[in-house]
Amino acid sequence: MAEVILHIYDVTNSASDKTNSTILQINRIFKDGIGLGGIFHSAVQVYGDEEWSFGFCEQGTGVFSCPAGQNPMYSYRESINLGQTNYSIFKVNQILRELSREWPGCSYDLLSKNCNHFCDEFCERLGVPKLPGWVNRFANAGDAAVEIAGNTAFRLRQAKTEIVTASKVAYRFLSGIASNNSGSNPDSPSNSTRGSPRLQATWFKNLISTGARPSSSSDVESRDEEIMRPPQQRQDAEAPPALRQSPVHGP
């Protein structure tokens, strides 16, 4: 059995002193002030004076060790005792070898696969409690925000695709109706005006005009009587009163 100790650092490895000072201030406000969290690096110590953690590198494993509490890249903050592991030193070395293969340095991601995620998994395999939530809360929140944004973008693309598909279906349906109408018998009274773009445009204009209404029965009868009149009578009826032919009277 051996104690498992978590070492926590403030992330102050920026080349800018102003940035490092800002991070320290954020950690003081959000961790020390309200207990929410901050920007931290963590490492796990078990069996010996070395601590184990994870970081980025282009080749090979990202798992590395250094003297406990003395990582020169960060500012040491505190340590937390996570309890004891029941595994022997040989089993712990086996776990570290497995993690070294599973955590290559090129897979490092600030939000989804950082040093705190590595320590969480290491502690789980050691059989001790995971890291306190505040240690990696900022990274988890950022990762969740990225996932939500990705899901939202996917849903928008899916909705756009569905709208375009529905529009194509509607267009094909209307085109099919137009094709059927144009291919029908032109001598049929019911289809005598369907092929005329001018009459179709007039019909559509009347349909959307304010006050447009269906024809009454009297209107239909008037139009039928007008159609049945001889051509000469229709011309006389349409002519202005002053131009209509007067009956011829004898002398």
Coordinates of C-alpha atoms in Angstrom, one line a residue:
M1 CA 0.0 0.0 0.0
A2 CA 1.1 3.6 -0.7
E3 CA -0.3 7.0 -0.3
V4 CA -1.5 8.8 -3.5
I5 CA -0.9 12.5 -3.5
L6 CA -2.1 15.1 -6.0
H7 CA 0.1 18.1 -6.6
I8 CA -1.6 21.2 -8.1
Y9 CA 0.1 24.2 -9.8
D10 CA -1.0 27.5 -11.1
V11 CA -0.4 27.5 -14.9
T12 CA 2.2 30.3 -15.3
N13 CA 4.3 29.0 -18.1
S14 CA 3.5 31.9 -20.5
A15 CA 6.4 34.0 -21.8
S16 CA 4.3 37.1 -20.8
D17 CA 4.5 38.2 -17.2
K18 CA 1.2 40.0 -17.7
T19 CA -0.5 36.8 -18.8
N20 CA 0.9 34.9 -15.8
S21 CA -0.2 37.6 -13.5
T22 CA -3.7 37.5 -15.0
I23 CA -3.9 33.7 -14.5
L24 CA -2.9 34.0 -10.9
Q25 CA -5.5 36.7 -10.3
I26 CA -8.2 34.5 -12.0
N27 CA -7.2 31.5 -9.8
R28 CA -7.4 33.7 -6.6
I29 CA -10.8 35.0 -7.5
F30 CA -12.5 31.9 -8.9
K31 CA -10.8 29.3 -6.7
D32 CA -9.8 31.0 -3.5
G33 CA -12.6 33.5 -3.5
I34 CA -15.7 31.5 -4.6
G35 CA -14.4 28.0 -4.9
L36 CA -15.4 27.6 -8.5
G37 CA -12.2 26.6 -10.2
G38 CA -9.3 28.0 -12.2
I39 CA -6.5 27.2 -14.6
F40 CA -4.3 24.5 -13.0
H41 CA -1.8 21.8 -13.8
S42 CA -1.8 18.6 -11.8
A43 CA 0.4 15.6 -11.2
V44 CA 0.2 12.4 -9.2
Q45 CA 2.8 11.0 -6.7
V46 CA 2.8 7.4 -5.6
Y47 CA 5.7 5.2 -4.5
G48 CA 8.7 7.4 -4.4
D49 CA 9.6 11.0 -4.8
E50 CA 8.5 11.5 -8.4
E51 CA 5.2 12.9 -9.6
W52 CA 3.6 11.8 -12.9
S53 CA 1.7 13.9 -15.4
F54 CA 1.0 14.4 -19.1
G55 CA 1.9 17.1 -21.6
F56 CA 2.3 17.8 -25.3
C57 CA 5.2 16.5 -27.5
E58 CA 5.4 15.8 -31.2
Q59 CA 6.7 12.3 -30.9
G60 CA 6.5 9.5 -28.2
T61 CA 4.6 9.4 -25.0
G62 CA 3.3 12.5 -23.3
V63 CA 3.6 10.9 -19.9
F64 CA 6.5 12.3 -17.9
S65 CA 7.8 12.6 -14.3
C66 CA 9.7 15.1 -12.3
P67 CA 10.6 15.6 -8.6
A68 CA 7.3 15.9 -6.6
G69 CA 6.1 19.5 -6.2
Q70 CA 9.1 20.9 -8.2
N71 CA 7.8 21.2 -11.8
P72 CA 9.8 24.3 -13.0
M73 CA 7.2 25.3 -15.6
Y74 CA 4.5 26.2 -13.2
S75 CA 3.9 27.9 -9.8
Y76 CA 3.3 25.4 -7.0
R77 CA -0.1 25.8 -5.2
E78 CA -1.0 22.9 -2.9
S79 CA -1.2 19.1 -2.5
I80 CA -4.2 16.9 -1.7
N81 CA -4.0 13.4 -0.2
L82 CA -6.3 11.1 -2.2
G83 CA -5.9 8.1 0.0
Q84 CA -4.0 4.8 -0.4
T85 CA -3.7 2.4 -3.3
N86 CA -3.7 -1.3 -2.6
Y87 CA -1.5 -2.1 -5.6
S88 CA 2.2 -3.0 -5.3
I89 CA 4.9 -0.9 -6.8
F90 CA 5.2 -3.5 -9.6
K91 CA 1.5 -3.1 -10.5
V92 CA 1.8 0.7 -10.4
N93 CA 4.8 0.5 -12.8
Q94 CA 2.7 -1.7 -15.1
I95 CA -0.2 0.8 -15.0
L96 CA 2.3 3.6 -15.9
R97 CA 3.6 1.6 -18.9
E98 CA 0.1 1.1 -20.2
L99 CA -0.7 4.8 -19.8
S100 CA 2.5 5.7 -21.6
R101 CA 1.3 3.8 -24.6
E102 CA -2.3 5.1 -24.5
W103 CA -1.4 8.8 -24.0
P104 CA 0.9 9.9 -26.8
G105 CA 2.1 13.5 -26.6
C106 CA 0.5 14.4 -30.0
S107 CA -3.0 13.6 -28.6
Y108 CA -2.8 16.4 -26.0
D109 CA -5.8 18.8 -26.1
L110 CA -6.2 21.7 -23.8
L111 CA -10.0 21.1 -23.3
S112 CA -10.6 17.4 -23.8
K113 CA -7.3 15.6 -23.0
N114 CA -5.0 17.5 -20.7
C115 CA -2.9 16.8 -17.7
N116 CA -5.9 16.8 -15.4
H117 CA -7.7 14.2 -17.5
F118 CA -4.6 12.0 -17.3
C119 CA -4.4 12.3 -13.5
D120 CA -8.1 11.4 -13.3
E121 CA -7.6 8.2 -15.2
F122 CA -4.4 7.4 -13.3
C123 CA -6.2 7.8 -10.0
E124 CA -9.1 5.6 -11.2
R125 CA -6.7 2.8 -12.1
L126 CA -5.0 3.2 -8.7
G127 CA -8.4 2.7 -7.0
V128 CA -8.5 6.1 -5.3
P129 CA -10.9 9.1 -5.7
K130 CA -10.6 11.2 -8.8
L131 CA -9.5 14.9 -8.8
P132 CA -11.8 17.5 -7.0
G133 CA -14.1 19.0 -9.5
W134 CA -12.7 22.5 -9.3
V135 CA -9.3 21.4 -10.6
N136 CA -10.5 20.9 -14.2
R137 CA -13.8 22.7 -14.2
F138 CA -12.8 25.4 -16.6
A139 CA -11.6 22.9 -19.2
N140 CA -14.7 20.7 -18.8
A141 CA -16.9 23.8 -19.3
G142 CA -15.0 24.8 -22.4
D143 CA -15.2 21.3 -23.8
A144 CA -18.9 21.2 -23.2
A145 CA -19.3 24.6 -24.9
V146 CA -17.4 23.3 -28.0
E147 CA -19.6 20.2 -28.1
I148 CA -22.8 22.3 -27.8
A149 CA -21.7 24.6 -30.6
G150 CA -20.8 21.6 -32.8
N151 CA -24.3 20.0 -32.2
T152 CA -26.0 23.3 -32.9
A153 CA -24.1 23.7 -36.2
F154 CA -25.0 20.1 -37.2
R155 CA -28.7 20.7 -36.4
L156 CA -28.7 23.9 -38.5
R157 CA -27.1 22.1 -41.4
Q158 CA -29.7 19.3 -41.1
A159 CA -32.6 21.7 -41.0
K160 CA -31.2 23.5 -44.1
T161 CA -31.0 20.2 -45.9
E162 CA -34.5 19.2 -45.0
I163 CA -35.8 22.6 -46.2
V164 CA -34.0 22.3 -49.5
T165 CA -35.3 18.7 -49.9
A166 CA -38.9 19.8 -49.2
S167 CA -38.6 22.6 -51.7
K168 CA -37.4 20.2 -54.4
V169 CA -40.3 17.8 -53.7
A170 CA -42.8 20.7 -53.9
Y171 CA -41.3 22.0 -57.1
R172 CA -41.5 18.5 -58.7
F173 CA -45.1 18.1 -57.6
L174 CA -46.1 21.4 -59.1
S175 CA -44.1 20.7 -62.3
G176 CA -46.0 17.4 -62.6
I177 CA -49.4 19.2 -62.4
A178 CA -48.3 21.7 -65.0
S179 CA -47.1 18.9 -67.3
N180 CA -50.4 17.0 -66.9
N181 CA -52.5 20.2 -67.7
S182 CA -50.5 21.1 -70.8
G183 CA -50.8 17.5 -72.1
S184 CA -54.6 17.3 -71.7
N185 CA -57.1 17.5 -74.6
P186 CA -57.2 21.1 -75.8
D187 CA -60.8 20.7 -77.2
S188 CA -62.2 19.9 -73.7
P189 CA -64.2 22.9 -72.4
S190 CA -62.7 22.5 -68.9
N191 CA -59.2 22.8 -70.3
S192 CA -59.8 25.5 -72.9
T193 CA -58.1 28.2 -70.9
R194 CA -55.5 26.3 -68.8
G195 CA -52.8 26.5 -71.5
S196 CA -53.0 30.3 -71.7
P197 CA -50.3 32.1 -69.7
R198 CA -52.2 35.3 -69.9
L199 CA -55.4 33.9 -68.5
Q200 CA -53.4 32.0 -65.8
A201 CA -51.8 35.3 -64.8
T202 CA -55.1 37.0 -64.6
W203 CA -56.6 34.2 -62.5
F204 CA -53.7 34.4 -60.1
K205 CA -53.9 38.2 -59.9
N206 CA -57.6 38.0 -59.1
L207 CA -56.9 35.3 -56.5
I208 CA -54.5 37.5 -54.5
S209 CA -56.3 40.8 -55.0
T210 CA -58.1 42.4 -52.1
G211 CA -61.8 41.7 -52.4
A212 CA -61.5 38.9 -55.0
R213 CA -64.4 36.6 -54.7
P214 CA -65.9 33.6 -56.6
S215 CA -68.3 34.4 -59.5
S216 CA -72.0 34.4 -58.6
S217 CA -74.5 32.4 -60.6
S218 CA -75.9 35.6 -62.2
D219 CA -72.4 36.5 -63.4
V220 CA -72.0 33.1 -64.9
E221 CA -75.4 33.4 -66.7
S222 CA -74.5 36.8 -68.0
R223 CA -71.2 35.5 -69.4
D224 CA -73.0 32.5 -71.0
E225 CA -75.6 34.8 -72.7
E226 CA -72.7 37.0 -73.9
I227 CA -70.9 34.0 -75.5
M228 CA -74.2 32.8 -77.2
R229 CA -74.9 36.1 -78.9
P230 CA -74.1 36.5 -82.6
P231 CA -70.9 38.4 -83.3
Q232 CA -72.7 41.4 -84.7
Q233 CA -74.9 41.8 -81.6
R234 CA -71.9 41.6 -79.3
Q235 CA -70.2 44.3 -81.3
D236 CA -73.3 46.5 -81.1
A237 CA -73.6 45.9 -77.4
E238 CA -69.9 46.7 -76.8
A239 CA -70.0 49.9 -78.9
P240 CA -70.5 53.3 -77.2
P241 CA -74.0 54.5 -77.3
A242 CA -73.3 57.2 -79.9
L243 CA -71.9 54.7 -82.3
R244 CA -74.6 52.1 -82.1
Q245 CA -76.7 51.5 -85.2
S246 CA -80.1 53.1 -85.1
P247 CA -83.2 51.6 -86.7
V248 CA -83.9 52.8 -90.2
H249 CA -87.2 54.6 -90.6
G250 CA -88.9 55.2 -93.9
P251 CA -89.6 58.8 -95.2

